[in-house]
CSV table of C-alpha atoms in Angstrom, one decimal:
chain,number,residue,atom,x,y,z
A,1,MET,CA,48.8,111.6,57.4
A,2,PHE,CA,50.4,113.8,60.5
A,3,LEU,CA,52.4,115.6,58.2
A,4,HIS,CA,49.5,116.3,55.3
A,5,GLY,CA,52.0,115.1,52.6
A,6,LYS,CA,50.2,114.0,49.8
A,7,MET,CA,48.4,110.9,49.5
A,8,TYR,CA,51.0,109.1,46.6
A,9,TYR,CA,54.2,109.7,48.2
A,10,VAL,CA,53.5,106.4,50.6
A,11,ALA,CA,52.2,104.9,47.6
A,12,PRO,CA,55.3,102.2,47.7
A,13,VAL,CA,54.3,101.6,50.9
A,14,TYR,CA,50.7,99.8,50.1
A,15,PRO,CA,51.7,96.2,48.5
A,16,ILE,CA,53.7,95.7,51.4
A,17,MET,CA,51.2,96.5,53.7
A,18,PHE,CA,48.6,94.5,51.3
A,19,ALA,CA,50.6,91.8,51.9
A,20,ALA,CA,51.2,91.4,55.8
A,21,GLY,CA,47.5,91.8,56.1
A,22,ALA,CA,46.7,89.2,53.3
A,23,VAL,CA,48.8,86.7,55.4
A,24,TRP,CA,47.4,87.7,59.0
A,25,ILE,CA,43.8,87.7,57.6
A,26,GLU,CA,44.7,84.1,55.9
A,27,ALA,CA,46.1,82.6,59.3
A,28,VAL,CA,43.2,84.7,61.4
A,29,THR,CA,40.6,82.5,59.1
A,30,GLU,CA,41.4,79.0,59.1
A,31,ARG,CA,40.3,78.8,62.2
A,32,LYS,CA,36.9,77.6,62.3
A,33,LEU,CA,35.4,79.9,64.5
A,34,TRP,CA,36.5,82.8,62.5
A,35,ILE,CA,35.6,81.3,59.2
A,36,TRP,CA,32.6,83.8,58.7
A,37,VAL,CA,35.2,86.5,58.3
A,38,LYS,CA,36.0,85.8,54.9
A,39,PRO,CA,33.2,86.2,52.6
A,40,SER,CA,32.2,89.1,55.0
A,41,LEU,CA,35.0,90.7,54.0
A,42,ALA,CA,35.0,90.4,51.0
A,43,LEU,CA,31.8,91.3,50.8
A,44,ALA,CA,32.3,94.3,52.6
A,45,MET,CA,35.4,95.1,50.1
A,46,THR,CA,33.1,94.7,47.4
A,47,ALA,CA,30.3,97.3,48.9
A,48,VAL,CA,33.5,99.9,49.9
A,49,CYS,CA,35.1,99.2,46.4
A,50,GLY,CA,31.1,99.8,44.5
A,51,ILE,CA,30.8,103.3,46.6
A,52,TYR,CA,34.3,104.6,45.7
A,53,ILE,CA,34.8,103.5,41.9
A,54,PRO,CA,33.5,106.4,40.0
A,55,THR,CA,36.0,108.4,42.0
A,56,ILE,CA,38.6,106.2,40.9
A,57,LEU,CA,37.9,105.2,37.5
A,58,PRO,CA,35.7,108.2,34.8
A,59,ILE,CA,33.3,106.3,34.6
A,60,LEU,CA,30.4,108.6,35.2
A,61,SER,CA,30.1,111.9,32.5
A,62,VAL,CA,31.1,114.8,34.2
A,63,PRO,CA,27.3,116.1,35.4
A,64,SER,CA,26.6,112.6,36.9
A,65,PHE,CA,30.0,112.8,38.7
A,66,LEU,CA,29.6,115.7,40.3
A,67,ALA,CA,26.0,115.0,41.4
A,68,TYR,CA,27.3,111.4,43.1
A,69,GLU,CA,30.0,112.9,45.1
A,70,HIS,CA,27.7,115.1,46.4
A,71,LYS,CA,24.9,112.5,47.2
A,72,MET,CA,27.5,110.6,48.6
A,73,GLY,CA,29.3,113.4,50.7
A,74,ILE,CA,32.6,112.3,49.3
A,75,GLU,CA,35.3,115.1,49.5
A,76,GLN,CA,38.5,114.3,47.1
A,77,GLN,CA,41.7,115.2,49.2
A,78,LYS,CA,43.9,118.1,47.8
A,79,PHE,CA,47.4,117.5,46.2
A,80,GLU,CA,48.3,121.8,45.5
A,81,HIS,CA,47.9,124.9,47.5
A,82,MET,CA,45.5,126.3,44.8
A,83,GLN,CA,42.4,127.7,44.0
A,84,PRO,CA,39.8,124.5,43.6
A,85,GLY,CA,38.0,124.1,40.4
A,86,VAL,CA,35.2,122.3,39.5
A,87,LEU,CA,36.4,119.2,39.6
A,88,ALA,CA,39.1,117.6,42.1
A,89,GLN,CA,42.2,118.3,40.7
A,90,LEU,CA,42.8,114.2,39.5
A,91,TYR,CA,39.8,114.8,36.9
A,92,ALA,CA,40.5,118.0,36.5
A,93,ASP,CA,43.8,117.3,35.1
A,94,MET,CA,42.2,115.5,32.7
A,95,PHE,CA,41.1,118.2,30.8
A,96,GLY,CA,42.6,121.2,28.6
A,97,TRP,CA,45.3,119.2,27.1
A,98,GLU,CA,44.2,119.1,23.3
A,99,GLU,CA,42.4,122.8,23.1
A,100,ILE,CA,46.1,124.0,24.3
A,101,ALA,CA,47.9,122.3,21.4
A,102,GLN,CA,45.1,123.2,19.3
A,103,ARG,CA,45.1,126.9,20.7
A,104,VAL,CA,48.9,126.7,20.1
A,105,ALA,CA,48.6,125.6,16.2
A,106,ALA,CA,45.8,128.1,15.5
A,107,TYR,CA,48.6,130.6,15.7
A,108,TYR,CA,51.0,128.7,14.8
A,109,HIS,CA,49.9,128.3,11.4
A,110,THR,CA,49.6,132.0,10.9
A,111,LEU,CA,52.8,132.1,10.4
A,112,SER,CA,54.7,132.0,7.2
A,113,PRO,CA,56.9,128.6,6.8
A,114,GLU,CA,60.1,130.3,7.6
A,115,GLU,CA,58.6,131.9,10.2
A,116,GLN,CA,57.8,128.4,11.3
A,117,ARG,CA,61.0,126.4,11.7
A,118,LYS,CA,62.5,129.2,13.7
A,119,THR,CA,59.4,129.2,16.1
A,120,ALA,CA,60.1,127.6,19.5
A,121,ILE,CA,57.0,126.3,21.8
A,122,PHE,CA,58.5,126.8,25.1
A,123,ALA,CA,56.8,125.6,27.7
A,124,ASN,CA,57.2,126.5,31.6
A,125,ASN,CA,56.0,123.0,33.3
A,126,TYR,CA,55.8,119.8,32.1
A,127,GLY,CA,52.5,119.7,31.7
A,128,ASP,CA,52.4,122.1,28.8
A,129,ALA,CA,55.2,120.8,27.4
A,130,GLY,CA,53.6,117.2,27.5
A,131,ALA,CA,50.3,118.1,25.6
A,132,ILE,CA,52.1,119.8,22.9
A,133,ASP,CA,54.3,117.1,22.5
A,134,PHE,CA,51.5,114.7,22.7
A,135,PHE,CA,48.8,116.5,20.8
A,136,GLY,CA,51.4,118.4,18.7
A,137,PRO,CA,51.6,115.8,15.9
A,138,LYS,CA,47.9,115.6,15.4
A,139,TYR,CA,47.8,119.6,14.5
A,140,GLY,CA,51.5,120.0,12.7
A,141,LEU,CA,53.4,120.9,15.5
A,142,PRO,CA,56.9,120.7,16.8
A,143,LYS,CA,57.9,119.2,20.1
A,144,ALA,CA,58.0,121.5,23.0
A,145,ILE,CA,61.6,122.7,24.9
A,146,GLY,CA,61.4,123.8,28.2
A,147,GLY,CA,63.9,123.9,31.6
A,148,HIS,CA,61.1,122.3,34.3
A,149,GLN,CA,62.1,119.5,35.4
A,150,ASN,CA,63.4,116.6,32.5
A,151,TYR,CA,62.2,118.5,29.6
A,152,TRP,CA,65.6,120.9,30.7
A,153,ILE,CA,67.9,117.5,29.9
A,154,TRP,CA,66.7,117.9,26.3
A,155,GLY,CA,68.2,121.3,25.6
A,156,PRO,CA,66.8,124.1,23.6
A,157,ARG,CA,67.2,122.1,20.3
A,158,ASP,CA,68.3,124.1,17.2
A,159,TYR,CA,66.6,127.5,18.5
A,160,THR,CA,67.9,130.4,19.1
A,161,GLY,CA,64.5,132.3,20.8
A,162,GLU,CA,64.5,134.8,18.5
A,163,SER,CA,60.4,133.6,17.8
A,164,MET,CA,58.7,131.6,20.6
A,165,ILE,CA,55.2,130.4,21.6
A,166,VAL,CA,55.5,130.6,25.3
A,167,LEU,CA,52.9,128.5,27.5
A,168,GLY,CA,52.5,128.9,31.6
A,169,GLU,CA,54.2,132.2,32.0
A,170,GLY,CA,52.1,133.6,34.9
A,171,ASP,CA,53.9,136.9,35.5
A,172,GLU,CA,53.1,139.3,32.1
A,173,ARG,CA,56.3,141.2,33.7
A,174,ASN,CA,58.4,138.8,32.5
A,175,MET,CA,57.4,138.7,28.8
A,176,GLN,CA,58.5,142.7,28.9
A,177,THR,CA,61.5,142.2,30.5
A,178,LYS,CA,62.4,139.4,28.2
A,179,CYS,CA,61.4,139.8,25.0
A,180,THR,CA,61.8,142.9,21.8
A,181,SER,CA,57.9,142.4,21.6
A,182,TYR,CA,54.8,139.9,22.9
A,183,SER,CA,51.4,139.8,22.6
A,184,ILE,CA,48.7,137.5,24.1
A,185,ILE,CA,47.7,134.8,21.6
A,186,GLY,CA,45.3,132.7,23.4
A,187,LYS,CA,44.4,131.3,26.9
A,188,MET,CA,44.7,128.1,28.0
A,189,LYS,CA,41.5,128.1,30.0
A,190,ASP,CA,38.8,125.2,30.4
A,191,PRO,CA,36.5,125.3,32.3
A,192,LEU,CA,36.6,122.0,33.8
A,193,SER,CA,40.5,122.0,34.4
A,194,ARG,CA,42.0,123.5,37.4
A,195,PRO,CA,41.8,127.3,37.5
A,196,ASP,CA,45.9,127.5,38.1
A,197,GLU,CA,46.6,126.6,34.6
A,198,TRP,CA,44.3,129.3,33.2
A,199,LEU,CA,47.2,131.3,31.8
A,200,PRO,CA,47.7,133.5,28.4
A,201,ILE,CA,49.3,131.8,25.8
A,202,TYR,CA,52.2,134.7,24.6
A,203,TYR,CA,53.9,135.1,21.1
A,204,CYS,CA,57.6,136.1,21.9
A,205,SER,CA,59.5,138.1,19.6
A,206,GLY,CA,63.3,138.6,20.1
A,207,PHE,CA,63.8,136.9,23.4
A,208,LYS,CA,66.7,139.3,24.8
A,209,TRP,CA,69.1,136.2,25.3
A,210,ASN,CA,70.0,133.5,23.0
A,211,LEU,CA,68.4,130.2,24.1
A,212,ARG,CA,71.4,128.3,23.4
A,213,THR,CA,73.9,130.1,25.9
A,214,ILE,CA,71.3,130.7,28.9
A,215,TRP,CA,70.1,127.4,28.9
A,216,PRO,CA,72.1,126.1,32.2
A,217,GLU,CA,70.1,129.1,34.2
A,218,LEU,CA,66.7,127.7,32.8
A,219,LYS,CA,66.7,124.7,35.1
A,220,ARG,CA,63.7,124.2,37.2
A,221,TRP,CA,63.4,121.2,38.7
A,222,ARG,CA,59.8,122.2,41.4
């Protein structure tokens, strides 16, 4: 809390603290004088959980959830330095992924079978790549490739870069300098998703380097 770190950084500590606290409470409440603490504590925990459970589990519709948050004065913690959207990040991260696969598929299937075989779906972050890999089979898409985190380990597969659909590129100048030609074929925008994910989907023809030779330079862990 002092360093304003993301709250899940310390999540592994919680079970240890819960266990220690439970042992202490059990020891204290064994005394007759404090026996009333157990039911009181159980009721208090149930009440607090009841208040916060809509922020932990998606049991309300989006309009009901937003109204509930406002009424209860609940403000969820920010994880990233980004423009806030309609929903807090934990919920916003649940929206827009299948739509990405749908928009990529809409363009991918306009290509001839020969072009499809050599067209890579290159994602600049693991979230977009994961969306393609999870929803892609439903829409007839191949697996994504990418240089972000563990996706880099799996390499460029059999692709050279001569034909690519590119996701998660926030700077159009990169497309200008890295592709012989390119076009915007869609946008990764869902009104309930994170605004920082509202980026164009590009088609890049003629990547100026062979993916197989430049792959070591594409590694990005952040």
